[in-house]
CSV table of C-alpha atoms in Angstrom, one decimal:
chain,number,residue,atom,x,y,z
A,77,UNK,CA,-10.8,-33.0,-24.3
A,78,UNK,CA,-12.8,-36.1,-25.4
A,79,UNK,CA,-12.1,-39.5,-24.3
A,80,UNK,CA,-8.7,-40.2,-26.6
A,81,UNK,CA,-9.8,-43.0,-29.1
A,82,UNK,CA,-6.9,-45.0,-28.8
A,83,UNK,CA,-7.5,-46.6,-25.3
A,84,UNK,CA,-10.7,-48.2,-27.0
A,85,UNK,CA,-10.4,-52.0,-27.8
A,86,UNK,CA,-10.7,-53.2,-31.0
A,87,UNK,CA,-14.4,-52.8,-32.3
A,88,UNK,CA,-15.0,-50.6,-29.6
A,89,UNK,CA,-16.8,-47.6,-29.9
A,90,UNK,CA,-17.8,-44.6,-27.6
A,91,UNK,CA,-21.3,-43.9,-27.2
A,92,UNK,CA,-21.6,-41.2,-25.0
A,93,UNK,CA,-18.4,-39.4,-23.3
A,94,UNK,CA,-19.5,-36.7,-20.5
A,95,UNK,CA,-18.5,-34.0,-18.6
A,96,UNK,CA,-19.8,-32.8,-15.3
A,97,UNK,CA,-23.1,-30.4,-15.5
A,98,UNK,CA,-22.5,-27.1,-15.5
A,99,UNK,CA,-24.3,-27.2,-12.0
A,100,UNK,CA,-20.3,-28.2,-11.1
A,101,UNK,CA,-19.6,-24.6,-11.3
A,102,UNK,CA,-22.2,-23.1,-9.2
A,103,UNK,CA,-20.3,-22.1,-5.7
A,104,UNK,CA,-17.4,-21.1,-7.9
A,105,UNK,CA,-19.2,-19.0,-10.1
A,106,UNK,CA,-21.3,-17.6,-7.6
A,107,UNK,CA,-18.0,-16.5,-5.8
A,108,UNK,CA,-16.5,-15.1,-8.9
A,109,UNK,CA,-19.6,-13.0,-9.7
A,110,UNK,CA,-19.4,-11.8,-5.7
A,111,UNK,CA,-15.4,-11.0,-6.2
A,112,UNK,CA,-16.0,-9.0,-9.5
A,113,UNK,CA,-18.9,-7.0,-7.8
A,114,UNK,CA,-16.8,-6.5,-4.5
A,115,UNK,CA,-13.8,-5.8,-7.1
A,116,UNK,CA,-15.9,-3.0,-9.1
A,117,UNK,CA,-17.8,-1.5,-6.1
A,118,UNK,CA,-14.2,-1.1,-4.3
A,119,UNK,CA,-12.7,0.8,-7.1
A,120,UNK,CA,-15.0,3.1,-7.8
A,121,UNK,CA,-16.2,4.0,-4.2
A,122,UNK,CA,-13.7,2.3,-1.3
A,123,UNK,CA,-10.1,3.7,-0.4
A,124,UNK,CA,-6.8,1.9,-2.3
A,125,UNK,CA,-6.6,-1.0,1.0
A,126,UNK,CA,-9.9,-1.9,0.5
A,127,UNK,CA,-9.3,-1.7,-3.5
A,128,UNK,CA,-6.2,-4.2,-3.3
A,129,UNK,CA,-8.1,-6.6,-1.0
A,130,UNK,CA,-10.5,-6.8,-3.6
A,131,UNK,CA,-8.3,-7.2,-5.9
A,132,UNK,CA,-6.5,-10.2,-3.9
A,133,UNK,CA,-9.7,-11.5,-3.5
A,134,UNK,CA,-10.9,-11.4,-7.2
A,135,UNK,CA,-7.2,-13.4,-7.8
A,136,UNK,CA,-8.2,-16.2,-5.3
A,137,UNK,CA,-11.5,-16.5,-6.8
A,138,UNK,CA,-10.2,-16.5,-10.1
A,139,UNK,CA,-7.6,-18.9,-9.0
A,140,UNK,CA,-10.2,-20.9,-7.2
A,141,UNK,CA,-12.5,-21.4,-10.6
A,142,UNK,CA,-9.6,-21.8,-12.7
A,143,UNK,CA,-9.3,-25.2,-11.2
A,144,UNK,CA,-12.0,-25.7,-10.7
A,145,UNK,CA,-12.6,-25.8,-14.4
A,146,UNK,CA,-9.5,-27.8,-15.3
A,147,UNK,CA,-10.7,-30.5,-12.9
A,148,UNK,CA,-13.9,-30.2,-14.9
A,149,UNK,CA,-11.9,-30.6,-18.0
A,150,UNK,CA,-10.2,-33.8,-17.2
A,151,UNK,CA,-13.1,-35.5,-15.9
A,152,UNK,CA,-14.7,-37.8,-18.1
A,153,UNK,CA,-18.0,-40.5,-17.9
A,154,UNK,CA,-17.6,-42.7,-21.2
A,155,UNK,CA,-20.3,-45.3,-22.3
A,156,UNK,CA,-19.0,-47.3,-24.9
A,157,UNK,CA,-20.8,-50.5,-26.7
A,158,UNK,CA,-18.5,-52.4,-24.3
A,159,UNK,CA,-17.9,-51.0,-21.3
A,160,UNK,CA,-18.0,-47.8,-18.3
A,161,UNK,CA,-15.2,-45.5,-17.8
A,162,UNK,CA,-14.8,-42.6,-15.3
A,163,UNK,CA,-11.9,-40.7,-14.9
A,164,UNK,CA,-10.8,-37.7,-13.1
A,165,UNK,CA,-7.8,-36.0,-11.8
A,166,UNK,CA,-5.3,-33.2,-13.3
A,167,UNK,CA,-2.1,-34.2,-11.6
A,168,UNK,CA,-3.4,-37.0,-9.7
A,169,UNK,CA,-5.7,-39.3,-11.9
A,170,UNK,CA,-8.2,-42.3,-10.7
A,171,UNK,CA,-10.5,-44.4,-12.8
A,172,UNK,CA,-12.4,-47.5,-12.8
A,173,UNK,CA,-13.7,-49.5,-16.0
A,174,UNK,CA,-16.9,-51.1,-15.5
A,175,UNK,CA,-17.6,-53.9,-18.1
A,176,UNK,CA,-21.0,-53.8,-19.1
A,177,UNK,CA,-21.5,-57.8,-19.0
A,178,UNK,CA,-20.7,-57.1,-14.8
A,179,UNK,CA,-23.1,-54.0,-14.4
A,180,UNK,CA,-26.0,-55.1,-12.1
A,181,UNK,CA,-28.3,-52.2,-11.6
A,182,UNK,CA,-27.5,-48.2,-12.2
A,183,UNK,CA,-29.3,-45.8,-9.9
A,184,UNK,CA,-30.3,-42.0,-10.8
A,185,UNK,CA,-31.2,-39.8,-7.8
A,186,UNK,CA,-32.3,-35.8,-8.8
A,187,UNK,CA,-33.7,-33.4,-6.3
A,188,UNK,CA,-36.2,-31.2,-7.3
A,189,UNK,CA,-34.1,-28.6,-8.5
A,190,UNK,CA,-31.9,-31.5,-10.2
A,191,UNK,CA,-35.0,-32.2,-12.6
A,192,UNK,CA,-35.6,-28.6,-13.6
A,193,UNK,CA,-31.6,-27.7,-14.7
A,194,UNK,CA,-31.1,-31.2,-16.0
A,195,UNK,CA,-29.0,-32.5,-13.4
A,196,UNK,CA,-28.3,-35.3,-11.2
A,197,UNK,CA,-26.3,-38.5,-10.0
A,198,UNK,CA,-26.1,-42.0,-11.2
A,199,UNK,CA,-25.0,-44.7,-9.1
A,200,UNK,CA,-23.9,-47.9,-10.6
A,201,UNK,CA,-23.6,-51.2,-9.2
A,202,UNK,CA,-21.2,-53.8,-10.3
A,203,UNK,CA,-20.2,-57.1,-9.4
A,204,UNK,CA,-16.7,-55.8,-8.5
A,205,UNK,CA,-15.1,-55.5,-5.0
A,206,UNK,CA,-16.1,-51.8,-4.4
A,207,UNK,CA,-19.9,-52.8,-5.1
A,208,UNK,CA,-21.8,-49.4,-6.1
A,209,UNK,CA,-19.6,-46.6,-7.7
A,210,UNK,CA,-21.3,-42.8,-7.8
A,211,UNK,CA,-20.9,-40.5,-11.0
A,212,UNK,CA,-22.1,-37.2,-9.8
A,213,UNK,CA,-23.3,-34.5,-12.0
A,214,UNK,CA,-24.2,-36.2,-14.9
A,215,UNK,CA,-26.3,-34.3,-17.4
A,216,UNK,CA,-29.8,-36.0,-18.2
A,217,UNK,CA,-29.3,-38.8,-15.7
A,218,UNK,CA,-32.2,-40.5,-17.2
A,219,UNK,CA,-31.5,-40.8,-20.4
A,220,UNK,CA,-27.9,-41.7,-20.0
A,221,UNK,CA,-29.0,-44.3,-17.5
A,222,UNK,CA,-31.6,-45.4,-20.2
A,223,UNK,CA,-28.4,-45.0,-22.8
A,224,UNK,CA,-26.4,-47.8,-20.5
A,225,UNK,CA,-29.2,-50.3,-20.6
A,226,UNK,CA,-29.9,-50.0,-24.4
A,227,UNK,CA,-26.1,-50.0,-24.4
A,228,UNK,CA,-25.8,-53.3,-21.4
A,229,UNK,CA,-28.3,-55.5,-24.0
A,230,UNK,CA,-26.6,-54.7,-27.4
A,231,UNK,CA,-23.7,-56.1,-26.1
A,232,UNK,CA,-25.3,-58.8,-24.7
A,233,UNK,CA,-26.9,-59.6,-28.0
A,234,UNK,CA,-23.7,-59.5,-29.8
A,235,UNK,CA,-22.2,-61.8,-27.7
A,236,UNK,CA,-25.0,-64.3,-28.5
A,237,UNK,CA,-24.4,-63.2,-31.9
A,238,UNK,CA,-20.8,-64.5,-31.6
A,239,UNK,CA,-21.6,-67.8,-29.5
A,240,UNK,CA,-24.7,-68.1,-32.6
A,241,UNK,CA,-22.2,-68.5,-35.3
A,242,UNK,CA,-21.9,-71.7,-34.8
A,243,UNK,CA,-25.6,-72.3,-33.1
A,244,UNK,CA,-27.7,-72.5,-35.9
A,245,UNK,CA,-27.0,-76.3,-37.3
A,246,UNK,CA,-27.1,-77.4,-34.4
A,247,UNK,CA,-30.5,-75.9,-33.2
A,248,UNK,CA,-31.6,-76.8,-37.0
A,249,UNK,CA,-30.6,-80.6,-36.2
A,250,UNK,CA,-33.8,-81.5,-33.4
A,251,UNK,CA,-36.5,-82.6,-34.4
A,252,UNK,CA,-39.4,-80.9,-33.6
């Protein structure tokens, strides 16, 4: 579900809202793909215990990556032309908002395998109490990080705009 438009501020808008990499799912779905195998193999060659293990253990898999995915689904990284948001949690929910006037510096860090899938983490430091806060799984780490800076100076440039209004005569009025 995409970041819901009316917690925006007024003039607010998003730039980019993300969800994990699909890189999220991989010990799930490897496990999945193991329990359907184990599920198949045991009906058509084990005895009916060894069938309704399987079975029990393709329900816990399926269980397992079924929340997997609705974690997944209620996870969101926001950039907006004014500020950060991440959000997680199904039941449970935490955040933090990040304005982008307090973002100091944001991080990227991909291993190897990272680069080639498109994957990897972003940390971003603030000038709030908890200092540097990790978004993991970010698709394209780069270019969202690129995204926030592009983002981090057109707001700083409308502000300037805003302060400006008024800046002109004045600037006009000395001599040169």
């Amino acid at each position: 579900m995409p970041f819901p438009p009316e917690l925006l501020n007024g003039g607010e808008q998003v730039v980019l809202d993300l969800r994990p990499h699909w890189w999220y799912f991989a010990r799930q779905g490897a496990a999945l793909v193991v329990a359907i195998l184990i599920a198949v193999i045991s009906l058509v060659f084990l005895p009916a215990p060894v069938m309704l293990a399987a079975a029990v253990l393709l329900a816990g898999t399926l269980i397992w990556f079924g929340w997997h995915y609705l974690q997944w689904t209620n996870t969101n990284f926001v950039v907006t032309t004014d500020r950060l948001i991440d959000r997680e949690g199904v039941f449970n929910r935490t955040g933090i908002e990040i304005p982008l006037e307090r973002v100091n510096t944001v991080l990227f860090h991909q291993t190897l395998f990272e680069r080639m899938i498109g994957s990897g983490d972003l940390v971003i430091e603030s000038a709030a109490e908890q200092g540097a806060q990790p978004v993991p799984n970010i698709r394209k780490p780069l270019q969202v990080q690129n995204e926030i800076y592009r983002q981090m100076e057109a707001n700083e440039n409308r502000k300037f705009d805003r302060f400006g209004a008024a800046g002109p005569s004045v600037q006009q009025s000395i001599p040169e």
